[in-house]
Coordinates of C-alpha atoms and ligand atoms in Angstrom, one line a residue:
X57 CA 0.0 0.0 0.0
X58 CA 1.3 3.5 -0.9
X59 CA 1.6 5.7 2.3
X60 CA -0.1 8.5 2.5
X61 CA 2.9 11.3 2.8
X62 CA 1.6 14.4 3.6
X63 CA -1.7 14.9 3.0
X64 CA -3.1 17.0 5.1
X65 CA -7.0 15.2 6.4
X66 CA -9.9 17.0 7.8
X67 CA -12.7 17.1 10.7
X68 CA -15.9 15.5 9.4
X69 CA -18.7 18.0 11.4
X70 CA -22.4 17.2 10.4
X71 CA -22.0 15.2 6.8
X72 CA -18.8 18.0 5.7
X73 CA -15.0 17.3 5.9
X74 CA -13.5 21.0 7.4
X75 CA -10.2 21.9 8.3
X76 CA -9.8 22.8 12.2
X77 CA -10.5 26.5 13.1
X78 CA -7.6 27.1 14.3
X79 CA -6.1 26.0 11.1
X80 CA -3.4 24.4 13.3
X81 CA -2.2 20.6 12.2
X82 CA -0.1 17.8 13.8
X83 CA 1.2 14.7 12.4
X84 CA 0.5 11.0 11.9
X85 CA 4.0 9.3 12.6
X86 CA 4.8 5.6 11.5
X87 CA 6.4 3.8 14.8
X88 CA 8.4 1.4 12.7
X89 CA 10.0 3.7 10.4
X90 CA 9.2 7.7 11.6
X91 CA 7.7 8.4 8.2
X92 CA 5.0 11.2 8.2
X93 CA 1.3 9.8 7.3
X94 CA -0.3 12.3 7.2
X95 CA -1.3 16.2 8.6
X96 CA -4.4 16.2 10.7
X97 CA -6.3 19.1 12.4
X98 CA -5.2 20.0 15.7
X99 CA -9.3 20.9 16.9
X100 CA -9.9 22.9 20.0
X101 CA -13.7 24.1 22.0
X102 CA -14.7 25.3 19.0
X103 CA -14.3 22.5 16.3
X104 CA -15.3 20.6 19.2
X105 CA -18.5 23.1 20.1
X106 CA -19.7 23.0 16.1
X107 CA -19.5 19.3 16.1
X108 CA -21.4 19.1 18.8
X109 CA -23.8 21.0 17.8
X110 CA -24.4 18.8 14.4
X111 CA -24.5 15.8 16.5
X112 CA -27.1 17.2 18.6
X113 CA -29.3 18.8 15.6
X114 CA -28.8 15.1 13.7
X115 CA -30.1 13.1 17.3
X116 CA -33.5 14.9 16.8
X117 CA -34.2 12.5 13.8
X118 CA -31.9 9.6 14.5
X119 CA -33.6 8.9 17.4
X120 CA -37.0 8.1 15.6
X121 CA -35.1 6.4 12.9
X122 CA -36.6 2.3 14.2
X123 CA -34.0 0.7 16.1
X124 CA -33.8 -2.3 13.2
X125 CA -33.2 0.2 10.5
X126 CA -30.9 1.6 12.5
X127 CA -28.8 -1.7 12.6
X128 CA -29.2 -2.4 8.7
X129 CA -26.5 0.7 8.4
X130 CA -24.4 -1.1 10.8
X131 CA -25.0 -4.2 8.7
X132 CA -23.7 -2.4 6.1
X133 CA -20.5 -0.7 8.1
X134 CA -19.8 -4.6 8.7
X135 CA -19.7 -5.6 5.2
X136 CA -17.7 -2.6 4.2
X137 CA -15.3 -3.4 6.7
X138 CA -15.0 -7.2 5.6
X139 CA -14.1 -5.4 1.8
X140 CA -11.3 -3.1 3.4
X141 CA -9.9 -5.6 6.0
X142 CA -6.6 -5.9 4.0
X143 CA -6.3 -2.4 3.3
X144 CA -7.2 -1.3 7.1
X145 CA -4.9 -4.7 7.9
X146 CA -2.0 -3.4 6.5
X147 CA -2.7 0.4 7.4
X148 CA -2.7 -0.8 11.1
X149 CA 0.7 -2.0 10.3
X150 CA 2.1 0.9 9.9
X151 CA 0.2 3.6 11.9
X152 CA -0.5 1.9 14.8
X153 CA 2.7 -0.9 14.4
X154 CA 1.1 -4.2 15.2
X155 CA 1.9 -7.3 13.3
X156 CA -0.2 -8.2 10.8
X157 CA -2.2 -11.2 11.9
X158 CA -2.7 -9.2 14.7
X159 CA -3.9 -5.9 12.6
X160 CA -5.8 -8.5 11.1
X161 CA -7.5 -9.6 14.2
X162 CA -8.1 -5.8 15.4
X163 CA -10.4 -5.1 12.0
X164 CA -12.2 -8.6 12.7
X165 CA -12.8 -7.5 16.2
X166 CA -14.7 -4.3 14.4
X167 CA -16.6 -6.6 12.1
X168 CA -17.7 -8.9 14.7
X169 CA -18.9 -6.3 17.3
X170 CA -20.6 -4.4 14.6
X171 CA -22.8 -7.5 13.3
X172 CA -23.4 -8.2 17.3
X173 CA -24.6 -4.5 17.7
X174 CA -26.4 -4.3 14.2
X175 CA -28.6 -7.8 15.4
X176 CA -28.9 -5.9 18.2
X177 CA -31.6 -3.4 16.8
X178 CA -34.3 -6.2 16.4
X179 CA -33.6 -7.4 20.1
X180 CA -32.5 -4.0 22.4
X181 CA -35.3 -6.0 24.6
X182 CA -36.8 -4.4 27.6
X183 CA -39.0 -5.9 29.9
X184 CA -43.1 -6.3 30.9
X185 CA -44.4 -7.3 34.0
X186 CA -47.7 -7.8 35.8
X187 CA -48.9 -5.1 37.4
X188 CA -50.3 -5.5 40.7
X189 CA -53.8 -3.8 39.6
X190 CA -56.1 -5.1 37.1
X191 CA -56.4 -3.5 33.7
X192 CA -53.1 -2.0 34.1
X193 CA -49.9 -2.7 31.4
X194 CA -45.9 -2.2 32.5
X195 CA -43.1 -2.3 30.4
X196 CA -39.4 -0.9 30.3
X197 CA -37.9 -0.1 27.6
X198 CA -34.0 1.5 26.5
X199 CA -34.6 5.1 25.5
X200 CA -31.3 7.0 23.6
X201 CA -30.1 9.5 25.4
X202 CA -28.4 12.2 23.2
X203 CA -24.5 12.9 22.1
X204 CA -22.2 10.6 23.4
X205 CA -18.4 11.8 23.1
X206 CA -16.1 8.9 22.5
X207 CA -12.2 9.3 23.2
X208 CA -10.7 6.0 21.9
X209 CA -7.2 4.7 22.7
X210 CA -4.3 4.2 19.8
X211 CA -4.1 0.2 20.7
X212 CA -7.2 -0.9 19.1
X213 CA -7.3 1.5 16.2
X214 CA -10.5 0.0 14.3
X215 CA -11.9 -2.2 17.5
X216 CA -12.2 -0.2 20.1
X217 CA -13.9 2.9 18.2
X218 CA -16.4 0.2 17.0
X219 CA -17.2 -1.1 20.7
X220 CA -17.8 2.6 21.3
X221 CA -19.9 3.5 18.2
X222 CA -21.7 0.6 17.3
X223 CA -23.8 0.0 19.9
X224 CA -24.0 3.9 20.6
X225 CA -25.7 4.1 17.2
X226 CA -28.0 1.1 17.2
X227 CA -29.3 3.0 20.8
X228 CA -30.2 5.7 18.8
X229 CA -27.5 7.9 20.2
X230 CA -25.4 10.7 17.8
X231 CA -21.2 10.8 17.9
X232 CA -18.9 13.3 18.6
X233 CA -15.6 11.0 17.9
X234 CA -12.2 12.1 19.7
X235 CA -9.6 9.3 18.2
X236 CA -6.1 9.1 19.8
X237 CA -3.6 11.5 18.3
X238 CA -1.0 8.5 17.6
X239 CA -3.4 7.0 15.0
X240 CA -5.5 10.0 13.2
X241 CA -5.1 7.8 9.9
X242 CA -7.0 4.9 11.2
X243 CA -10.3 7.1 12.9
X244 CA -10.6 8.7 9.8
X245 CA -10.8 5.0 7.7
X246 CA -13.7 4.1 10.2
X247 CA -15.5 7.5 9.9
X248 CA -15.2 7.5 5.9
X249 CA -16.5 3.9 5.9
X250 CA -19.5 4.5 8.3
X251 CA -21.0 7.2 6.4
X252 CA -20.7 5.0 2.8
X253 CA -22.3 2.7 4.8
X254 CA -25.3 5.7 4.7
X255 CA -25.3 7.4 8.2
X256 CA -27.6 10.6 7.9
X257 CA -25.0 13.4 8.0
X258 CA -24.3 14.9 11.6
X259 CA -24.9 11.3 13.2
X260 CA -21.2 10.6 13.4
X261 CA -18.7 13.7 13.8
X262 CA -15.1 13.3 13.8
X263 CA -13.0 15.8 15.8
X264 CA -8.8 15.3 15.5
X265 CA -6.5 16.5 18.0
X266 CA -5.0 16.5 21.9
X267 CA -6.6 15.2 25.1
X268 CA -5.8 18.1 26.9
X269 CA -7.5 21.0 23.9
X270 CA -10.3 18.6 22.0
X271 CA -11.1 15.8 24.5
X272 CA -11.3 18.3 27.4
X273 CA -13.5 19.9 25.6
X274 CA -16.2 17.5 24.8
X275 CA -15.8 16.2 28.0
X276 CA -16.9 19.6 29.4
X277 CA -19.4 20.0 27.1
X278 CA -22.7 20.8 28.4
X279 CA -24.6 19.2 25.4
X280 CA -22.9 15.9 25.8
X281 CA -24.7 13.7 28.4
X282 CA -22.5 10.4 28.0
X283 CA -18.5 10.3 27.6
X284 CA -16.9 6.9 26.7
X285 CA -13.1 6.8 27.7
X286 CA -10.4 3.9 27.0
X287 CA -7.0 5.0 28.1
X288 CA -5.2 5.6 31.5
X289 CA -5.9 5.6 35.1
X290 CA -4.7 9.1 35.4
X291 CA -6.8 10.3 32.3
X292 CA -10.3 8.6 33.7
X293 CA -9.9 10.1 36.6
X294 CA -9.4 13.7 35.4
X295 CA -12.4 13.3 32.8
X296 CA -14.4 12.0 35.7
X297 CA -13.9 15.2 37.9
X298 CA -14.5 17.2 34.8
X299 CA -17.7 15.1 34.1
X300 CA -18.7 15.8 37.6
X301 CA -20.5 18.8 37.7
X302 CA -22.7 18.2 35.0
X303 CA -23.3 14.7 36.3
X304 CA -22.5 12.7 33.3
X305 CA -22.6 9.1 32.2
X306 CA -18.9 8.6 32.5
X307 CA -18.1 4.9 31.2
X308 CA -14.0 4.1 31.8
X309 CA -12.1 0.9 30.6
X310 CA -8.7 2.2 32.5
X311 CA -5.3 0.2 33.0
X312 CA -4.4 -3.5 33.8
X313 CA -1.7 -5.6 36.0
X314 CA -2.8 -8.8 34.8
X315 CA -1.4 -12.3 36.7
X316 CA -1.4 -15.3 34.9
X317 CA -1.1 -17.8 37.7
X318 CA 0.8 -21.1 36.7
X319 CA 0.4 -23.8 39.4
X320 CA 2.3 -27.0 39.7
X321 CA 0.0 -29.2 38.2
X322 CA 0.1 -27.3 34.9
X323 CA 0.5 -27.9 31.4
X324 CA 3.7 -25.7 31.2
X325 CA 3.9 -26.0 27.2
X326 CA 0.7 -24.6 27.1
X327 CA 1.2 -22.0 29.7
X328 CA 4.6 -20.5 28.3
X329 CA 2.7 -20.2 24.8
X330 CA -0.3 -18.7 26.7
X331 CA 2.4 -16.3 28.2
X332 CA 4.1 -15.4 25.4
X333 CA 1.1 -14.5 23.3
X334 CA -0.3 -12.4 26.3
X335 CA 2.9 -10.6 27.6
X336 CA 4.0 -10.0 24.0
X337 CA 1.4 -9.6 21.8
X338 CA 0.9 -6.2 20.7
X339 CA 4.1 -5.5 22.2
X340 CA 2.7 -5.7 25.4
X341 CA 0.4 -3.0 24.5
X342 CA -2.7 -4.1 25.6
X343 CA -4.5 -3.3 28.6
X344 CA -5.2 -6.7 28.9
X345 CA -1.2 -8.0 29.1
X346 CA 0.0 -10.0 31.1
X347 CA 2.7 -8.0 33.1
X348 CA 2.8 -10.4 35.8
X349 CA 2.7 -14.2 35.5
X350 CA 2.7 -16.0 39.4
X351 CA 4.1 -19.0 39.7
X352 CA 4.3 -22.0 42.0
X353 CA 7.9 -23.0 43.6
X354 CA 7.7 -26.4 41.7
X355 CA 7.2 -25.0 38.4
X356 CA 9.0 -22.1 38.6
X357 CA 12.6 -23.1 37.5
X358 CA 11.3 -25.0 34.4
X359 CA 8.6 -22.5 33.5
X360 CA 11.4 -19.6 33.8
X361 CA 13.9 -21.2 31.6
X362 CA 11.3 -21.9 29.0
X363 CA 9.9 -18.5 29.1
X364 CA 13.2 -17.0 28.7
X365 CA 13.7 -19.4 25.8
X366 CA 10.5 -18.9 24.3
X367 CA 10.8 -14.8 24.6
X368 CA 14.7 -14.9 23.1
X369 CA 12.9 -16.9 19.9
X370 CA 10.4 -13.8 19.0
X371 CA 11.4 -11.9 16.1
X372 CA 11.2 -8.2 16.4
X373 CA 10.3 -6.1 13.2
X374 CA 8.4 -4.3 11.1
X375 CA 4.6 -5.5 11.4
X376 CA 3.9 -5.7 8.0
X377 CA 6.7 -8.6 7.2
X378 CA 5.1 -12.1 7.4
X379 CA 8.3 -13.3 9.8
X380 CA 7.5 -10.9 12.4
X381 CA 6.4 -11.9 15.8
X382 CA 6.9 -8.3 17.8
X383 CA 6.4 -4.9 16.1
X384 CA 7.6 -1.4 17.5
X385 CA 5.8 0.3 20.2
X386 CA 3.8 3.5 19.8
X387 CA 6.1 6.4 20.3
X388 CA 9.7 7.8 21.9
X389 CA 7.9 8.5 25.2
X390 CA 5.9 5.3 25.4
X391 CA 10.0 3.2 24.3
X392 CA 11.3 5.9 27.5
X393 CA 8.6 4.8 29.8
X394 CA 9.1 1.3 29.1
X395 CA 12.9 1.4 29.1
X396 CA 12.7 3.5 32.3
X397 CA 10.5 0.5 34.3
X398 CA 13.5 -1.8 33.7
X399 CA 16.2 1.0 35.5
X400 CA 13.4 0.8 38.0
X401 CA 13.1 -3.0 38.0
X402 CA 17.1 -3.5 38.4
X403 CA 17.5 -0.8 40.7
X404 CA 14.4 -2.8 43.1
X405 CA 16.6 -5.9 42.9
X406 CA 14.6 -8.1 40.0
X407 CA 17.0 -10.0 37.9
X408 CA 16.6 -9.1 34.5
X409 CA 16.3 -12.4 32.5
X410 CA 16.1 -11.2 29.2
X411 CA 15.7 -8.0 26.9
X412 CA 16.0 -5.0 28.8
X413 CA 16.4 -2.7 25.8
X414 CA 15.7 -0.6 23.4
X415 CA 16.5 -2.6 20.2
X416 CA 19.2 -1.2 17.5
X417 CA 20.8 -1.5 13.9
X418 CA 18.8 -3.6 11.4
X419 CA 16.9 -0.4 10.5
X420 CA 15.3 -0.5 14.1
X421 CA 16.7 3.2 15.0
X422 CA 14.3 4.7 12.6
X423 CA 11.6 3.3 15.1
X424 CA 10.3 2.0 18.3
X425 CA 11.5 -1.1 19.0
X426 CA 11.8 -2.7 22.7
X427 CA 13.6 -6.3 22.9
X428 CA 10.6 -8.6 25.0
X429 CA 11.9 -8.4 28.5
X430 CA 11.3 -10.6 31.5
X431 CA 12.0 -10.2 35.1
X432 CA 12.5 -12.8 38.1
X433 CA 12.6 -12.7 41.2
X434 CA 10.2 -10.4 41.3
X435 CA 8.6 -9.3 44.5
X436 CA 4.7 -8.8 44.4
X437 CA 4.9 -4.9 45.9
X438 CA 7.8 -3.7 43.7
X439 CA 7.1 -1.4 41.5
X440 CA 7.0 -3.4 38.3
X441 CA 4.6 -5.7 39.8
X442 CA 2.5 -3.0 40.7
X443 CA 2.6 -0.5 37.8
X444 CA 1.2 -0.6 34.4
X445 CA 4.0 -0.5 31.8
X446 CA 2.1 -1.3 28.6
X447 CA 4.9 -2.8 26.9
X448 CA 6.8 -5.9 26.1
X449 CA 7.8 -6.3 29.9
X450 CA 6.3 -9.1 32.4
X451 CA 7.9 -10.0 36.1
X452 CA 8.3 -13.1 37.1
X453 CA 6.8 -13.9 41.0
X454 CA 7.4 -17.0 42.8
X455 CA 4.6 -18.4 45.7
X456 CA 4.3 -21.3 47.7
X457 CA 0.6 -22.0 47.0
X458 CA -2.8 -21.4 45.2
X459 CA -4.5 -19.3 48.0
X460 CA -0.8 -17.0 48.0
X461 CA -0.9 -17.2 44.3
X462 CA -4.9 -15.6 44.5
X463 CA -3.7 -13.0 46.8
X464 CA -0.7 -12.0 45.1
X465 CA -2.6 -11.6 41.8
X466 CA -5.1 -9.9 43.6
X467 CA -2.6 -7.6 45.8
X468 CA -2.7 -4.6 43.0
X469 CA -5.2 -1.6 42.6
X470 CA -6.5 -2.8 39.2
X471 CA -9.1 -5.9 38.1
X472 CA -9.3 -6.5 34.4
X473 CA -8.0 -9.7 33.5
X474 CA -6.6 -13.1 35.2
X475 CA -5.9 -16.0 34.4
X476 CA -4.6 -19.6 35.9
X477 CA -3.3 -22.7 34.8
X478 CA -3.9 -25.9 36.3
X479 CA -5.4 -29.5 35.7
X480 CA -7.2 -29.3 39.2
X481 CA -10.7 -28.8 38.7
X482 CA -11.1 -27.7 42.4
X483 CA -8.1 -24.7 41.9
X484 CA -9.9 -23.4 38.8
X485 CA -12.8 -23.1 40.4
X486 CA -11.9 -21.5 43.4
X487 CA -9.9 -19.4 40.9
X488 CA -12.7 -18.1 39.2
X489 CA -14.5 -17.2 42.3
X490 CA -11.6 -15.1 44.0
X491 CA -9.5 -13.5 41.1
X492 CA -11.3 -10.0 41.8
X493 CA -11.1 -9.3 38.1
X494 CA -13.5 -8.6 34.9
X495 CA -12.3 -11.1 33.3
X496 CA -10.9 -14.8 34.3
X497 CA -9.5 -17.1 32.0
X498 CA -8.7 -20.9 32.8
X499 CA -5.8 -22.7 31.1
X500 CA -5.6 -19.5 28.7
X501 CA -3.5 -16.0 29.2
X502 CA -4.9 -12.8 29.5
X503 CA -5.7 -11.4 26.2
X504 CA -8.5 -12.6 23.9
X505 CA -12.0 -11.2 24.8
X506 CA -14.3 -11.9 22.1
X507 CA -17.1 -9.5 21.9
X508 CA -20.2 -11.0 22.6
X509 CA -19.6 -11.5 26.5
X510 CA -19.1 -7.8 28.8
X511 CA -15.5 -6.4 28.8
X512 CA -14.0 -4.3 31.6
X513 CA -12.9 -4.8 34.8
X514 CA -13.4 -4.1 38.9
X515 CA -11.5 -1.8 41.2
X516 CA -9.5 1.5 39.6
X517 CA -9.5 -0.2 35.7
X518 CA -13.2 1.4 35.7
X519 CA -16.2 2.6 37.1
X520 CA -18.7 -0.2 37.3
X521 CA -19.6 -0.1 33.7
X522 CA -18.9 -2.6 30.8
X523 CA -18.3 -2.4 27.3
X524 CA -19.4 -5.3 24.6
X525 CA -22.3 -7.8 24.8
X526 CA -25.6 -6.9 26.2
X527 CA -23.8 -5.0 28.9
X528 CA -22.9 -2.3 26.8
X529 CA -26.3 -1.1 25.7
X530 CA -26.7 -0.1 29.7
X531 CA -23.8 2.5 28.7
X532 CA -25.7 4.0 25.9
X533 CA -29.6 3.5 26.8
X534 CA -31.5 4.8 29.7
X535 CA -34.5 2.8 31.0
X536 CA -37.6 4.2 31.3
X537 CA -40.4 2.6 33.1
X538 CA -43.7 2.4 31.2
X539 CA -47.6 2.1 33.0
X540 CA -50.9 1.7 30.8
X541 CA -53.9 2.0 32.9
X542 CA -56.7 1.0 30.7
X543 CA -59.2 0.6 33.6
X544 CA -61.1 4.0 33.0
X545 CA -60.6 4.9 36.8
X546 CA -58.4 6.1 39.1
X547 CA -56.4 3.1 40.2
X548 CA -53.8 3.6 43.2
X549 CA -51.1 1.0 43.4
X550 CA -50.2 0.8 47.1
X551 CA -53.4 1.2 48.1
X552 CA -56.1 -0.2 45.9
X553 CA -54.0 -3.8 45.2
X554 CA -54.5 -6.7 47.4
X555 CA -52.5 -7.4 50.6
X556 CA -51.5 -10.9 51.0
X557 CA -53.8 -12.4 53.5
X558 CA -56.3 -9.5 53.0
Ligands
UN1_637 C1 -7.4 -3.4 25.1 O1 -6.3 -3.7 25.2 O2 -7.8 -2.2 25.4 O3 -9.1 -9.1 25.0 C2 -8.5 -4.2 24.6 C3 -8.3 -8.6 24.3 C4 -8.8 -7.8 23.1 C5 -9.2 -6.4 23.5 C6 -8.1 -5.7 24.3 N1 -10.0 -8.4 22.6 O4 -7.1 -8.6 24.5

């Protein structure tokens, strides 16, 4: 595919692409190589305040557009992206960095929770109930509830912006979309591709640019009852307080430490490979990793030496070459983070097994590119047990037994994923019970949620909502409670129903 270069790309405010009012750009960067892909508005309040305003003009009709028509557009978004998977495959590649299987996997994530939302407009089910009065109807049912502003993470380029605006849109809801800076290119794809797929114009809005001038912005904005957020800890937290005042729907999907727990009786082949695909896939760069795998004293000598084994075997490079197992990571301040948690790691005592650096030669200057690093000897509380990292890095933690290996994996402030491996049926049980997580997998890593089941997790990786599945509609609907008295008469519930016993 021919890059782009420098073309400069526009907003897309109700059904028109516009430049930014500021006329101020910034830059799509490739991680492998450094080339420029592109020019793409820098937006500020009032980009941000127009776009809003089409959204909210365009909700007036959407929302009467019937729920099943609704999801024959996304039936069509779904097919359109099933024509452009290789082309959005290989522009993943470069924009975002991931290997290609993998880029390939992000776009069929898209496709699958679009179909999933689109089916969802001839279900969206509510409930009815007998009343306690004669001659009297109840029913619930999801009502839209306006603009929702979506700020989407660089990681998940094409899935994440489709967990976010597919089953916003089947709700009825309009968009005000606030992609991540590090993958403009990508957004824009998605946007171009949802209104072929014959949106009304103004019912998805895409507005470039910076957390701190565009996404503050929407997240302020007083027309803009429901935010959706993927990205840091630090980030949810500061759009929550500025959500506050207006009290907003806030959904979060924040960081992860994620454990994979390996216990004695486990199928180690199978446990390094689920390892390796969790700790290094993406580069690491997922907020499901696994940054932490917990093992049991009698497998941990042979699981570590395989691990290392296994990790020295991956073949760092550009994502779009078939014989790559690890592309770059993001950006120079997401390769100085991650190089800066192994200084951290050695100078806390953990024995640096493998990697540990920032890869050179070979063409890997130009980019981003971090060797797949593991740590042993790691204590539970040090720092990169503890921290999120998002990057090829995982620590190594020995424990005695299941119920320490439960509490270490628990003993950290976030709860997305977890997993365990073991043959005993009892273990994985108990496992799934205690791991105080969003997601547990047994005899499987970390990584792999597949749409149709809720996605998020407990403690400080969100606020109690989900994404995917039927749990997301909760994000995007409001109930409202529905009562038909047909009796012709004043009816009072409390007072004119029956008592038991009466
Ligand atoms: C993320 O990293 O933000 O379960 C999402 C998984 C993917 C989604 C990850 N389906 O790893």
């Amino acid at each position: 595919m021919a890059l782009t270069g420098t073309k400069t790309f526009k907003n897309f405010i109700g059904g028109e692409w516009v430049d930014a009012g500021s006329g101020e750009t910034f830059e799509s960067v490739s991680p492998a190589t450094g080339d420029v892909l592109g020019q793409f508005p820098r937006s500020s309040a009032e980009d941000v305040d127009r776009a809003v305003a089409a959204a909210r003009a365009a909700w007036e009709e959407w929302r009467l557009v019937p729920a099943p028509e609704r999801g024959t557009i996304l039936y069509r978004f779904a097919n359109l992206l099933i024509e452009n998977k290789d082309d959005l495959t290989d522009l993943m590649t470069r924009e975002m960095g991931k290997v290609k299987a993998e880029a390939g996997g992000d776009v069929q994530e898209a496709i699958d929770m679009t179909l999933y939302m689109a089916g969802e407009g001839r279900r969206m089910f509510g409930q009815t109930t007998p009343s306690e009065l004669r001659d009297k109807f109840m029913m619930s049912v999801r009502m839209p509830i306006g603009v929702v502003g979506a700020i989407t993470p660089w990681n998940f380029p094409i899935a994440i912006p489709s967990w976010k605006l597919a089953p916003a849109l089947v709700c009825g809801n309009t968009i005000v979309f606030k992609p991540a800076e590090d993958t403009p290119l990508l957004a824009e794809r998605f946007v171009e591709l949802l209104q072929e797929a014959g949106l009304p114009n103004g019912v998805v809005n895409i507005v470039h640019g910076f957390g701190e001038d565009a996404g503050e912005a929407l997240v302020r904005h007083p027309d803009v009852p429901v935010i959706t957020f993927t990205g840091s800890r630090e980030t949810g937290v500061r759009v929550t307080h500025t959500a506050a005042d207006q009290l907003k729907i806030v959904h979060l999907e924040l960081g992860g430490k994620n454990g994979i727990i390996v216990l004695d009786d486990a199928d180690l082949d199978l446990a390094v490979e689920g390892i390796v695909w969790s700790a290094f896939g993406t580069s690491g760069q997922r907020c499901t990793a696994a940054s932490r795998v917990i093992v049991q004293d009698g497998a941990y000598e042979e699981l570590q030496s395989r691990l290392v084994a296994a990790a020295e075997r991956l073949r760092l490079g550009y994502g779009w070459d078939d014989d790559t197992d690890v592309g770059p990571v993001i950006n120079k301040a997401a390769l100085e983070k991650i190089h800066s948690y192994t200084e951290i790691g050695k100078d806390e005592g953990a024995k640096l097994l493998t990697g540990g650096e920032v890869a050179s030669g070979n063409g890997f200057d130009k980019g981003n590119f971090y060797r797949p690093t593991v740590f042993g000897d790691v204590d539970p509380q040090m720092r990169i047990a503890q921290e999120e990292i998002f990057g090829p890095t995982t620590a190594l933690i020995r424990v005695r037994d299941a119920d320490e290996a439960i509490r270490v994996s628990n003993g950290i402030k976030y709860g997305l994923s977890s997993s365990i491996y073991t043959r005993d049926v009892n273990k994985a049980f108990r496992a799934m019970r205690d791991l105080a997580a969003g997601i547990t997998y047994i005899n499987a890593g970390t990584i792999g949620a597949e749409v149709h089941l809720p996605f998020g997790g407990t403690k400080d990786t969100g606020n109690g909502h989900r994404e995917a599945g039927q749990a997301a509609l909760d994000v995007f609907t409001e109930w409202k409670s529905i009562y038909v008295d047909y009796s012709g008469k004043l009816q009072k519930a409390q007072i004119d129903n029956l008592k038991p016993g009466a």
